């Protein structure tokens, strides 16, 4: 076998790579026009999908051209792998897709000739050809794999062991049950608002009920999304200096009404002085809240939960513990309770609600902060104690001030919200307009681009998973234009994998927010947009 392809892949072409990274959006636009002009009779079912995907492919291609080296000569195959992951929808024509890749090669070479003011050398053209050919091969292979998988669903099902399949179905059943639980009170509250709109007391009670149930659903979804992020090492921390005493006090106070309603005594012992650490306030609050929630869930009426925070004699380690008088844990599975979907007592867990994710998340978040967590129990009916240890910083460090309070209004901004979920878009529009901002809404990527071009906004808040044209494609198309140089691009994503790693050029979104977005957090981002884009 010839070694020329491998040698081509190992050759760096920094100038070509820089141009491709800089002009990816322009190249995709030129391809979009030419593909329609040169294939007028094509059905083009796949056109919007490739329009979304080609910017990412070109960014990866540009990086590969710029960074190629002998010891890592097949690094550039990542663009082909990305293309291999794309979904092949019904109605796509393999011939049309392949011709569009080939046309991209033509457009890319033409653009590079113009940008460099010279024709590409033979080696440069061959290097680009290797990338395009690998992408075509990967995409066609993906099509073949999709076709083969569709023809043997029974065979795929048979490969899943019976016990594993039953466990998966059981988890899905619990997930469905847990997500349906808040739906009934939410529906009831909506009916109350309809029939009692003139009764302020009833309206306030319904509002509070809906707020509580929304928090329940949000916690469930957050748990399901956070666990894979931890497993893939994609969980980032927003670290700052924190007072653990304040975080524990707030977590306990937030849940005290629930303990009182359940008839469970909650006692909290805190040190007189602040215990300061460096960490993510939201994630540590999630740790403390999950442990308090577990203690509440597994302790019967008349029981007790004791929370304690202390430090060691030398002031290097803080110890947080939650001890309950609840159902307890069999000592034989104590080491397993921090694994995902593991329940200490399945019948008890099922009856009391839960997915078995809380302790797994606690363990992952604590370890991200350089700490440890352990559980202790003498068995059924003896209660459980969970202990977290976290490193402390010097005791003389200044404690941070709380960030509580209303969302800052700041100066009025022109904001464009691009979101295909109509209710989400309109509710964000209402909230931001109440803060004094001028807000426009679009429900597709194409409409978003058109709206942005009509009146350039100060801030674009854009969903990633838009129909037809993805948020990444919207950003790529707009951000290369001088008119948007001062616009802040904020991505809203329902998937952890949609982050900045999909934008290796560094020319994508300025900020990524995970859904469901906290309106106050978004308001703070918009209020600071002017400072961010000076």
Short mmCIF file of C-alpha atoms in Angstrom, two decimals:
data_model
loop_
_atom_site.label_atom_id
_atom_site.label_comp_id
_atom_site.label_asym_id
_atom_site.label_seq_id
_atom_site.Cartn_x
_atom_site.Cartn_y
_atom_site.Cartn_z
CA UNK A 1 0.00 0.00 0.00
CA UNK A 2 1.28 3.46 -0.88
CA UNK A 3 2.36 5.65 2.01
CA UNK A 4 1.63 8.92 0.18
CA UNK A 5 -1.72 9.60 1.97
CA UNK A 6 -0.04 9.25 5.36
CA UNK A 7 2.78 11.58 4.30
CA UNK A 8 0.28 14.13 3.01
CA UNK A 9 -1.54 14.04 6.32
CA UNK A 10 1.70 14.68 8.15
CA UNK A 11 2.56 17.79 6.13
CA UNK A 12 1.64 21.06 7.88
CA UNK A 13 0.04 23.78 5.77
CA UNK A 14 -0.27 26.61 8.26
CA UNK A 15 -1.26 29.29 5.74
CA UNK A 16 -4.04 27.17 4.25
CA UNK A 17 -5.27 26.25 7.72
CA UNK A 18 -5.41 29.88 8.84
CA UNK A 19 -7.46 30.91 5.79
CA UNK A 20 -9.92 28.03 6.23
CA UNK A 21 -10.38 28.84 9.93
CA UNK A 22 -10.89 32.52 9.19
CA UNK A 23 -13.26 32.12 6.25
CA UNK A 24 -15.25 28.99 7.10
CA UNK A 25 -18.55 30.87 7.10
CA UNK A 26 -17.81 32.54 3.75
CA UNK A 27 -16.84 29.21 2.16
CA UNK A 28 -20.07 27.56 3.36
CA UNK A 29 -22.16 30.44 1.96
CA UNK A 30 -20.44 30.13 -1.42
CA UNK A 31 -21.01 26.38 -1.40
CA UNK A 32 -24.70 26.87 -0.53
CA UNK A 33 -25.24 29.10 -3.58
CA UNK A 34 -23.24 26.94 -5.97
CA UNK A 35 -24.81 23.68 -4.83
CA UNK A 36 -28.27 24.95 -5.80
CA UNK A 37 -27.07 26.51 -9.05
CA UNK A 38 -25.14 23.44 -10.24
CA UNK A 39 -27.71 20.84 -9.19
CA UNK A 40 -31.02 22.50 -10.12
CA UNK A 41 -32.90 19.20 -10.44
CA UNK A 42 -31.65 17.69 -7.17
CA UNK A 43 -34.20 17.01 -4.39
CA UNK A 44 -31.76 18.52 -1.85
CA UNK A 45 -33.44 16.88 1.18
CA UNK A 46 -30.09 16.98 2.96
CA UNK A 47 -29.15 20.57 2.09
CA UNK A 48 -29.98 22.25 5.42
CA UNK A 49 -28.22 19.50 7.37
CA UNK A 50 -24.98 19.94 5.44
CA UNK A 51 -25.34 23.72 5.69
CA UNK A 52 -25.29 23.29 9.47
CA UNK A 53 -22.51 20.75 9.54
CA UNK A 54 -19.95 22.11 7.08
CA UNK A 55 -18.73 24.97 9.35
CA UNK A 56 -17.64 22.45 12.01
CA UNK A 57 -16.04 20.27 9.34
CA UNK A 58 -14.10 23.22 7.89
CA UNK A 59 -12.90 24.35 11.31
CA UNK A 60 -11.55 20.87 11.98
CA UNK A 61 -10.02 20.73 8.50
CA UNK A 62 -8.31 24.07 9.09
CA UNK A 63 -6.87 22.89 12.39
CA UNK A 64 -5.67 19.67 10.80
CA UNK A 65 -3.90 21.52 7.98
CA UNK A 66 -2.23 23.90 10.41
CA UNK A 67 -1.21 21.33 13.05
CA UNK A 68 -0.30 18.25 11.00
CA UNK A 69 2.84 16.46 12.19
CA UNK A 70 4.56 13.14 11.63
CA UNK A 71 3.98 11.65 15.08
CA UNK A 72 0.24 12.37 14.82
CA UNK A 73 -0.31 12.06 11.11
CA UNK A 74 -3.84 10.68 11.33
CA UNK A 75 -5.13 13.38 13.67
CA UNK A 76 -6.97 14.98 10.77
CA UNK A 77 -9.32 12.00 10.52
CA UNK A 78 -11.44 13.62 13.27
CA UNK A 79 -13.36 15.70 10.68
CA UNK A 80 -14.27 12.49 8.88
CA UNK A 81 -15.38 10.92 12.16
CA UNK A 82 -17.58 13.93 12.85
CA UNK A 83 -19.19 13.49 9.46
CA UNK A 84 -19.62 9.81 10.12
CA UNK A 85 -21.71 10.74 13.15
CA UNK A 86 -24.21 12.77 11.14
CA UNK A 87 -27.72 11.34 10.93
CA UNK A 88 -28.93 9.98 7.62
CA UNK A 89 -32.59 10.86 7.27
CA UNK A 90 -35.11 9.09 5.06
CA UNK A 91 -35.08 10.50 1.55
CA UNK A 92 -31.41 11.48 1.44
CA UNK A 93 -29.68 10.59 -1.82
CA UNK A 94 -26.17 9.19 -1.48
CA UNK A 95 -25.28 10.48 -4.96
CA UNK A 96 -26.43 14.02 -4.17
CA UNK A 97 -24.58 14.08 -0.85
CA UNK A 98 -21.34 12.87 -2.41
CA UNK A 99 -21.63 15.46 -5.19
CA UNK A 100 -22.06 18.18 -2.57
CA UNK A 101 -18.85 17.09 -0.83
CA UNK A 102 -17.08 17.17 -4.17
CA UNK A 103 -18.49 20.64 -4.86
CA UNK A 104 -17.23 21.77 -1.45
CA UNK A 105 -13.75 20.71 -2.57
CA UNK A 106 -14.05 22.84 -5.71
CA UNK A 107 -15.32 25.88 -3.79
CA UNK A 108 -12.65 25.48 -1.12
CA UNK A 109 -9.80 25.33 -3.65
CA UNK A 110 -11.21 28.33 -5.56
CA UNK A 111 -11.47 30.37 -2.37
CA UNK A 112 -7.94 29.49 -1.30
CA UNK A 113 -6.61 30.45 -4.75
CA UNK A 114 -8.28 33.86 -4.42
CA UNK A 115 -7.27 34.42 -0.79
CA UNK A 116 -3.63 33.51 -1.40
CA UNK A 117 -3.38 35.26 -4.77
CA UNK A 118 -1.92 32.16 -6.36
CA UNK A 119 -2.86 28.65 -7.43
CA UNK A 120 -2.45 25.91 -4.87
CA UNK A 121 0.55 23.66 -5.29
CA UNK A 122 0.00 20.04 -6.19
CA UNK A 123 0.79 18.92 -2.64
CA UNK A 124 -1.58 21.48 -1.13
CA UNK A 125 -4.42 20.40 -3.41
CA UNK A 126 -3.70 16.74 -2.63
CA UNK A 127 -3.72 17.39 1.12
CA UNK A 128 -7.17 19.00 0.88
CA UNK A 129 -8.31 16.14 -1.33
CA UNK A 130 -7.34 13.61 1.34
CA UNK A 131 -9.56 15.40 3.88
CA UNK A 132 -12.56 15.58 1.56
CA UNK A 133 -12.18 11.96 0.42
CA UNK A 134 -12.01 10.73 4.01
CA UNK A 135 -15.12 12.74 4.88
CA UNK A 136 -16.99 11.25 1.90
CA UNK A 137 -15.91 7.74 2.90
CA UNK A 138 -16.97 8.26 6.51
CA UNK A 139 -20.32 9.69 5.52
CA UNK A 140 -21.09 6.87 3.08
CA UNK A 141 -20.00 4.32 5.68
CA UNK A 142 -22.39 5.92 8.14
CA UNK A 143 -25.19 5.61 5.58
CA UNK A 144 -24.40 1.92 5.08
CA UNK A 145 -24.34 1.34 8.84
CA UNK A 146 -27.72 3.07 9.25
CA UNK A 147 -29.22 0.95 6.50
CA UNK A 148 -27.86 -2.27 7.99
CA UNK A 149 -29.07 -1.38 11.49
CA UNK A 150 -32.56 -0.60 10.22
CA UNK A 151 -32.81 -4.03 8.63
CA UNK A 152 -32.04 -6.03 11.77
CA UNK A 153 -33.73 -4.47 14.82
CA UNK A 154 -34.63 -7.89 16.22
CA UNK A 155 -30.98 -8.98 16.08
CA UNK A 156 -29.91 -5.83 17.95
CA UNK A 157 -32.50 -6.45 20.65
CA UNK A 158 -31.34 -10.03 21.09
CA UNK A 159 -27.79 -8.84 21.81
CA UNK A 160 -28.96 -7.05 24.97
CA UNK A 161 -28.85 -9.52 27.87
CA UNK A 162 -32.26 -10.06 29.47
CA UNK A 163 -31.21 -8.76 32.89
CA UNK A 164 -29.60 -5.64 31.45
CA UNK A 165 -32.64 -4.98 29.26
CA UNK A 166 -34.99 -5.39 32.20
CA UNK A 167 -32.84 -3.03 34.30
CA UNK A 168 -32.87 -0.43 31.50
CA UNK A 169 -36.64 -0.70 31.12
CA UNK A 170 -37.00 -0.44 34.90
CA UNK A 171 -34.95 2.76 35.01
CA UNK A 172 -36.96 4.19 32.11
CA UNK A 173 -40.17 3.34 33.93
CA UNK A 174 -38.99 5.07 37.09
CA UNK A 175 -37.88 8.09 35.06
CA UNK A 176 -41.30 8.32 33.44
CA UNK A 177 -42.99 8.03 36.83
CA UNK A 178 -40.76 10.65 38.41
CA UNK A 179 -41.30 13.14 35.59
CA UNK A 180 -45.06 12.57 35.61
CA UNK A 181 -45.37 13.20 39.34
CA UNK A 182 -45.03 17.00 39.08
CA UNK A 183 -47.31 17.13 36.02
CA UNK A 184 -50.55 16.54 37.94
CA UNK A 185 -50.11 19.43 40.43
CA UNK A 186 -48.89 21.67 37.59
CA UNK A 187 -52.06 20.89 35.64
CA UNK A 188 -54.20 21.47 38.72
CA UNK A 189 -52.51 24.81 39.37
CA UNK A 190 -53.22 25.95 35.80
CA UNK A 191 -56.90 25.16 36.29
CA UNK A 192 -56.89 27.08 39.58
CA UNK A 193 -55.46 30.12 37.79
CA UNK A 194 -58.28 29.92 35.24
CA UNK A 195 -61.15 29.76 37.72
CA UNK A 196 -59.71 31.90 40.53
CA UNK A 197 -57.95 34.69 38.67
CA UNK A 198 -59.70 37.30 40.81
CA UNK A 199 -58.61 35.71 44.12
CA UNK A 200 -55.07 36.93 44.94
CA UNK A 201 -54.63 34.33 47.69
CA UNK A 202 -55.53 31.43 45.40
CA UNK A 203 -53.35 32.80 42.61
CA UNK A 204 -50.35 33.11 44.95
CA UNK A 205 -50.83 29.56 46.28
CA UNK A 206 -51.05 28.23 42.72
CA UNK A 207 -47.95 30.18 41.71
CA UNK A 208 -45.98 28.82 44.68
CA UNK A 209 -47.15 25.27 43.89
CA UNK A 210 -46.04 25.58 40.25
CA UNK A 211 -42.68 27.00 41.32
CA UNK A 212 -42.07 24.05 43.67
CA UNK A 213 -43.00 21.46 41.06
CA UNK A 214 -40.87 23.15 38.42
CA UNK A 215 -37.91 22.90 40.81
CA UNK A 216 -38.62 19.17 41.20
CA UNK A 217 -38.63 18.61 37.44
CA UNK A 218 -35.55 20.77 36.97
CA UNK A 219 -33.61 18.78 39.59
CA UNK A 220 -34.53 15.49 37.88
CA UNK A 221 -33.45 16.73 34.46
CA UNK A 222 -30.30 18.34 35.87
CA UNK A 223 -29.32 15.06 37.53
CA UNK A 224 -29.81 13.15 34.29
CA UNK A 225 -27.69 15.64 32.35
CA UNK A 226 -25.00 16.26 34.96
CA UNK A 227 -24.06 12.61 35.44
CA UNK A 228 -22.90 12.01 31.82
CA UNK A 229 -20.99 15.31 31.92
CA UNK A 230 -19.14 14.16 35.02
CA UNK A 231 -18.40 10.80 33.45
CA UNK A 232 -16.91 12.42 30.33
CA UNK A 233 -14.95 14.99 32.33
CA UNK A 234 -16.99 17.84 30.79
CA UNK A 235 -18.21 19.34 34.07
CA UNK A 236 -16.66 22.77 34.48
CA UNK A 237 -16.50 24.64 37.79
CA UNK A 238 -16.96 28.39 38.31
CA UNK A 239 -14.61 28.68 41.25
CA UNK A 240 -14.48 31.49 43.77
CA UNK A 241 -13.74 31.89 47.47
CA UNK A 242 -16.68 30.58 49.50
CA UNK A 243 -17.84 30.31 53.09
CA UNK A 244 -18.99 26.71 53.61
CA UNK A 245 -20.87 27.72 56.77
CA UNK A 246 -23.05 30.10 54.76
CA UNK A 247 -23.69 27.51 52.04
CA UNK A 248 -24.73 24.84 54.54
CA UNK A 249 -26.90 27.29 56.47
CA UNK A 250 -28.68 28.34 53.28
CA UNK A 251 -29.17 24.75 52.12
CA UNK A 252 -30.70 23.79 55.49
CA UNK A 253 -32.93 26.87 55.63
CA UNK A 254 -34.18 26.24 52.09
CA UNK A 255 -35.32 22.73 53.04
CA UNK A 256 -36.47 23.35 56.61
CA UNK A 257 -40.13 23.90 55.58
CA UNK A 258 -40.13 20.49 53.87
CA UNK A 259 -38.73 18.83 57.03
CA UNK A 260 -41.35 20.54 59.17
CA UNK A 261 -44.15 19.46 56.83
CA UNK A 262 -42.86 15.86 56.98
CA UNK A 263 -42.71 15.89 60.80
CA UNK A 264 -38.94 15.33 60.87
CA UNK A 265 -36.71 17.24 63.29
CA UNK A 266 -33.80 19.02 61.59
CA UNK A 267 -30.89 20.26 63.69
CA UNK A 268 -27.89 22.10 62.30
CA UNK A 269 -24.54 22.59 64.08
CA UNK A 270 -22.22 25.15 62.48
CA UNK A 271 -18.91 26.60 63.62
CA UNK A 272 -18.85 30.17 64.91
CA UNK A 273 -16.22 31.23 62.37
CA UNK A 274 -16.43 31.03 58.55
CA UNK A 275 -14.92 27.95 56.89
CA UNK A 276 -13.49 29.13 53.60
CA UNK A 277 -12.74 27.07 50.54
CA UNK A 278 -12.34 27.58 46.82
CA UNK A 279 -15.13 26.06 44.78
CA UNK A 280 -18.30 26.40 42.75
CA UNK A 281 -21.08 27.71 44.98
CA UNK A 282 -23.88 26.24 42.85
CA UNK A 283 -22.30 22.78 42.72
CA UNK A 284 -21.47 22.63 46.43
CA UNK A 285 -25.01 23.77 47.23
CA UNK A 286 -26.16 20.91 44.99
CA UNK A 287 -24.07 18.49 47.07
CA UNK A 288 -25.50 19.71 50.38
CA UNK A 289 -29.02 19.85 48.97
CA UNK A 290 -28.87 16.32 47.56
CA UNK A 291 -27.71 14.90 50.89
CA UNK A 292 -30.41 16.76 52.82
CA UNK A 293 -32.99 15.62 50.27
CA UNK A 294 -31.91 11.99 50.64
CA UNK A 295 -32.15 12.21 54.43
CA UNK A 296 -35.64 13.70 54.17
CA UNK A 297 -36.78 11.05 51.70
CA UNK A 298 -35.59 8.07 53.71
CA UNK A 299 -36.61 9.21 57.19
CA UNK A 300 -40.12 8.58 58.49
CA UNK A 301 -42.34 11.06 60.34
CA UNK A 302 -41.16 11.48 63.89
CA UNK A 303 -37.54 10.86 62.91
CA UNK A 304 -34.58 13.22 63.10
CA UNK A 305 -31.81 14.50 60.83
CA UNK A 306 -28.68 16.12 62.23
CA UNK A 307 -26.39 18.26 60.08
CA UNK A 308 -22.92 19.16 61.26
CA UNK A 309 -20.09 21.22 59.77
CA UNK A 310 -16.68 21.39 61.44
CA UNK A 311 -12.97 21.68 60.70
CA UNK A 312 -9.97 19.68 61.77
CA UNK A 313 -7.51 20.94 64.41
CA UNK A 314 -5.09 22.44 61.90
CA UNK A 315 -7.76 24.14 59.80
CA UNK A 316 -6.96 22.27 56.57
CA UNK A 317 -10.10 20.14 56.12
CA UNK A 318 -13.82 20.83 56.58
CA UNK A 319 -16.13 17.93 57.46
CA UNK A 320 -19.81 18.08 56.55
CA UNK A 321 -22.08 15.26 57.71
CA UNK A 322 -25.77 14.43 57.45
CA UNK A 323 -26.98 11.79 59.89
CA UNK A 324 -30.55 10.51 59.79
CA UNK A 325 -32.62 8.02 61.81
CA UNK A 326 -34.14 6.55 58.65
CA UNK A 327 -34.30 3.21 56.86
CA UNK A 328 -30.54 2.58 56.82
CA UNK A 329 -28.39 0.72 54.30
CA UNK A 330 -27.21 -2.88 54.22
CA UNK A 331 -23.45 -2.67 55.03
CA UNK A 332 -22.69 -5.07 52.19
CA UNK A 333 -23.62 -2.47 49.54
CA UNK A 334 -22.29 0.68 51.19
CA UNK A 335 -19.48 0.93 48.63
CA UNK A 336 -21.97 0.67 45.75
CA UNK A 337 -24.44 3.38 46.75
CA UNK A 338 -22.32 6.03 45.02
CA UNK A 339 -22.73 4.31 41.65
CA UNK A 340 -25.42 5.54 39.20
CA UNK A 341 -28.87 3.92 39.38
CA UNK A 342 -27.96 1.94 42.50
CA UNK A 343 -30.64 1.97 45.20
CA UNK A 344 -29.97 0.85 48.73
CA UNK A 345 -33.39 -0.81 48.91
CA UNK A 346 -35.17 -0.98 45.60
CA UNK A 347 -38.65 -1.38 47.07
CA UNK A 348 -38.08 1.53 49.44
CA UNK A 349 -36.48 3.66 46.74
CA UNK A 350 -39.31 3.00 44.33
CA UNK A 351 -41.97 3.85 46.91
CA UNK A 352 -40.22 7.04 48.03
CA UNK A 353 -39.24 8.25 44.59
CA UNK A 354 -35.87 8.77 42.99
CA UNK A 355 -33.61 7.56 40.20
CA UNK A 356 -30.58 6.52 42.25
CA UNK A 357 -28.47 9.37 40.84
CA UNK A 358 -28.13 11.68 43.85
CA UNK A 359 -25.19 10.04 45.59
CA UNK A 360 -23.38 9.40 42.30
CA UNK A 361 -23.57 13.12 41.55
CA UNK A 362 -22.48 13.98 45.08
CA UNK A 363 -19.40 11.80 44.73
CA UNK A 364 -18.44 13.25 41.35
CA UNK A 365 -18.90 16.86 42.43
CA UNK A 366 -17.06 16.41 45.72
CA UNK A 367 -14.11 14.78 43.97
CA UNK A 368 -14.01 17.66 41.45
CA UNK A 369 -13.47 19.92 44.48
CA UNK A 370 -10.61 17.76 45.74
CA UNK A 371 -12.70 16.17 48.49
CA UNK A 372 -13.95 12.74 49.54
CA UNK A 373 -17.32 11.28 50.50
CA UNK A 374 -18.31 8.13 52.40
CA UNK A 375 -21.46 6.55 53.81
CA UNK A 376 -21.92 4.59 57.04
CA UNK A 377 -24.85 2.51 58.34
CA UNK A 378 -25.28 -0.43 60.69
CA UNK A 379 -28.07 -1.87 58.54
CA UNK A 380 -31.82 -1.70 58.03
CA UNK A 381 -33.65 0.57 60.44
CA UNK A 382 -30.49 2.07 61.97
CA UNK A 383 -30.21 5.25 59.91
CA UNK A 384 -27.41 6.48 57.66
CA UNK A 385 -24.61 9.00 57.96
CA UNK A 386 -22.96 10.51 54.87
CA UNK A 387 -19.74 12.45 55.43
CA UNK A 388 -18.05 14.87 53.02
CA UNK A 389 -14.54 16.23 53.50
CA UNK A 390 -13.39 19.32 51.59
CA UNK A 391 -10.07 21.20 51.62
CA UNK A 392 -10.00 24.64 53.27
CA UNK A 393 -7.99 27.74 52.36
CA UNK A 394 -6.34 30.13 54.80
CA UNK A 395 -8.70 31.36 57.51
CA UNK A 396 -7.70 35.00 57.02
CA UNK A 397 -9.00 35.17 53.46
CA UNK A 398 -11.87 37.54 52.93
CA UNK A 399 -15.26 35.83 52.58
CA UNK A 400 -17.18 36.60 49.42
CA UNK A 401 -20.38 38.56 49.53
CA UNK A 402 -23.60 36.85 48.65
CA UNK A 403 -24.90 37.27 45.12
CA UNK A 404 -28.54 37.18 46.07
CA UNK A 405 -31.11 39.73 45.01
CA UNK A 406 -33.11 40.75 42.00
CA UNK A 407 -31.71 40.44 38.51
CA UNK A 408 -29.86 43.63 37.52
CA UNK A 409 -31.66 45.71 34.94
CA UNK A 410 -28.66 47.61 33.67
CA UNK A 411 -28.87 49.66 30.46
CA UNK A 412 -31.48 48.67 27.89
CA UNK A 413 -30.16 46.32 25.20
CA UNK A 414 -31.44 45.14 21.85
CA UNK A 415 -31.82 41.38 22.27
CA UNK A 416 -32.69 38.71 19.71
CA UNK A 417 -33.95 35.38 21.06
CA UNK A 418 -33.75 32.52 18.52
CA UNK A 419 -35.64 29.56 19.99
CA UNK A 420 -37.96 27.07 18.27
CA UNK A 421 -39.92 26.37 21.47
CA UNK A 422 -42.54 29.11 21.28
CA UNK A 423 -43.38 29.13 25.00
CA UNK A 424 -39.72 29.29 26.03
CA UNK A 425 -39.03 32.11 23.58
CA UNK A 426 -42.08 34.17 24.57
CA UNK A 427 -41.51 33.74 28.31
CA UNK A 428 -37.90 34.91 27.94
CA UNK A 429 -39.12 37.82 25.83
CA UNK A 430 -41.65 38.85 28.50
CA UNK A 431 -39.08 38.62 31.29
CA UNK A 432 -36.40 40.60 29.47
CA UNK A 433 -38.87 43.25 28.32
CA UNK A 434 -39.95 43.73 31.94
CA UNK A 435 -36.31 44.55 32.66
CA UNK A 436 -36.41 47.26 30.01
CA UNK A 437 -34.76 45.49 27.07
CA UNK A 438 -35.99 45.61 23.46
CA UNK A 439 -36.52 41.96 22.51
CA UNK A 440 -37.20 40.35 19.13
CA UNK A 441 -37.97 36.65 18.69
CA UNK A 442 -37.33 34.18 15.86
CA UNK A 443 -38.30 30.50 15.85
CA UNK A 444 -35.81 29.10 13.30
CA UNK A 445 -32.20 29.64 12.37
CA UNK A 446 -33.07 31.08 8.97
CA UNK A 447 -35.56 33.56 10.45
CA UNK A 448 -33.03 34.43 13.15
CA UNK A 449 -30.37 35.33 10.58
CA UNK A 450 -32.89 37.43 8.65
CA UNK A 451 -34.08 39.24 11.78
CA UNK A 452 -30.51 39.89 12.98
CA UNK A 453 -29.53 41.35 9.60
CA UNK A 454 -32.53 43.70 9.65
CA UNK A 455 -31.59 45.28 13.00
CA UNK A 456 -28.23 44.21 14.44
CA UNK A 457 -28.83 43.35 18.13
CA UNK A 458 -26.51 43.90 21.07
CA UNK A 459 -27.09 40.33 22.25
CA UNK A 460 -28.17 37.20 20.36
CA UNK A 461 -29.52 34.40 22.55
CA UNK A 462 -29.67 31.34 20.31
CA UNK A 463 -30.74 27.74 20.82
CA UNK A 464 -28.32 25.15 19.44
CA UNK A 465 -30.86 22.57 18.26
CA UNK A 466 -32.87 24.67 15.81
CA UNK A 467 -34.82 23.18 12.91
CA UNK A 468 -33.12 23.35 9.53
CA UNK A 469 -30.21 25.54 10.53
CA UNK A 470 -28.44 24.90 13.83
CA UNK A 471 -27.36 27.54 16.31
CA UNK A 472 -23.72 26.86 15.42
CA UNK A 473 -24.49 27.60 11.76
CA UNK A 474 -26.34 30.81 12.71
CA UNK A 475 -23.37 31.97 14.74
CA UNK A 476 -20.88 31.03 12.01
CA UNK A 477 -22.89 32.93 9.41
CA UNK A 478 -23.32 36.12 11.44
CA UNK A 479 -20.10 36.38 13.40
CA UNK A 480 -17.87 36.65 10.34
CA UNK A 481 -19.61 39.88 9.35
CA UNK A 482 -18.21 43.21 10.58
CA UNK A 483 -21.65 44.49 11.62
CA UNK A 484 -21.77 41.87 14.40
CA UNK A 485 -18.30 42.50 15.80
CA UNK A 486 -19.73 43.99 19.00
CA UNK A 487 -22.67 41.57 19.36
CA UNK A 488 -22.57 39.11 22.27
CA UNK A 489 -23.51 35.59 21.08
CA UNK A 490 -25.04 33.42 23.84
CA UNK A 491 -25.85 29.76 23.17
CA UNK A 492 -28.70 27.89 24.87
CA UNK A 493 -28.11 24.15 24.84
CA UNK A 494 -30.00 21.15 26.13
CA UNK A 495 -26.92 18.92 25.70
CA UNK A 496 -23.59 19.09 27.45
CA UNK A 497 -21.79 18.01 24.24
CA UNK A 498 -22.82 21.22 22.44
CA UNK A 499 -20.14 23.31 24.15
CA UNK A 500 -17.20 25.28 22.81
CA UNK A 501 -15.25 22.13 21.90
CA UNK A 502 -17.42 22.04 18.75
CA UNK A 503 -15.91 25.40 17.80
CA UNK A 504 -12.15 24.82 17.59
CA UNK A 505 -11.65 28.06 15.66
CA UNK A 506 -12.63 30.13 18.67
CA UNK A 507 -15.01 32.14 16.44
CA UNK A 508 -18.24 30.70 17.78
CA UNK A 509 -20.50 31.61 20.71
CA UNK A 510 -19.09 33.83 23.44
CA UNK A 511 -20.98 31.98 26.18
CA UNK A 512 -22.80 28.65 26.57
CA UNK A 513 -25.74 28.30 28.99
CA UNK A 514 -27.35 24.93 29.74
CA UNK A 515 -31.12 24.61 29.57
CA UNK A 516 -33.34 25.27 31.39
CA UNK A 517 -31.61 28.62 31.61
CA UNK A 518 -31.99 30.65 34.79
CA UNK A 519 -33.63 33.93 33.64
CA UNK A 520 -31.75 35.87 36.33
CA UNK A 521 -28.44 34.49 35.10
CA UNK A 522 -29.32 35.43 31.53
CA UNK A 523 -30.34 38.91 32.67
CA UNK A 524 -26.96 39.33 34.37
CA UNK A 525 -25.19 38.29 31.17
CA UNK A 526 -27.20 40.77 29.11
CA UNK A 527 -26.65 43.55 31.66
CA UNK A 528 -22.89 43.06 31.28
CA UNK A 529 -22.94 42.73 27.50
CA UNK A 530 -21.63 46.23 26.91
CA UNK A 531 -18.57 45.61 29.11
CA UNK A 532 -17.93 42.28 27.41
CA UNK A 533 -17.91 43.73 23.94
CA UNK A 534 -15.97 46.97 24.30
#
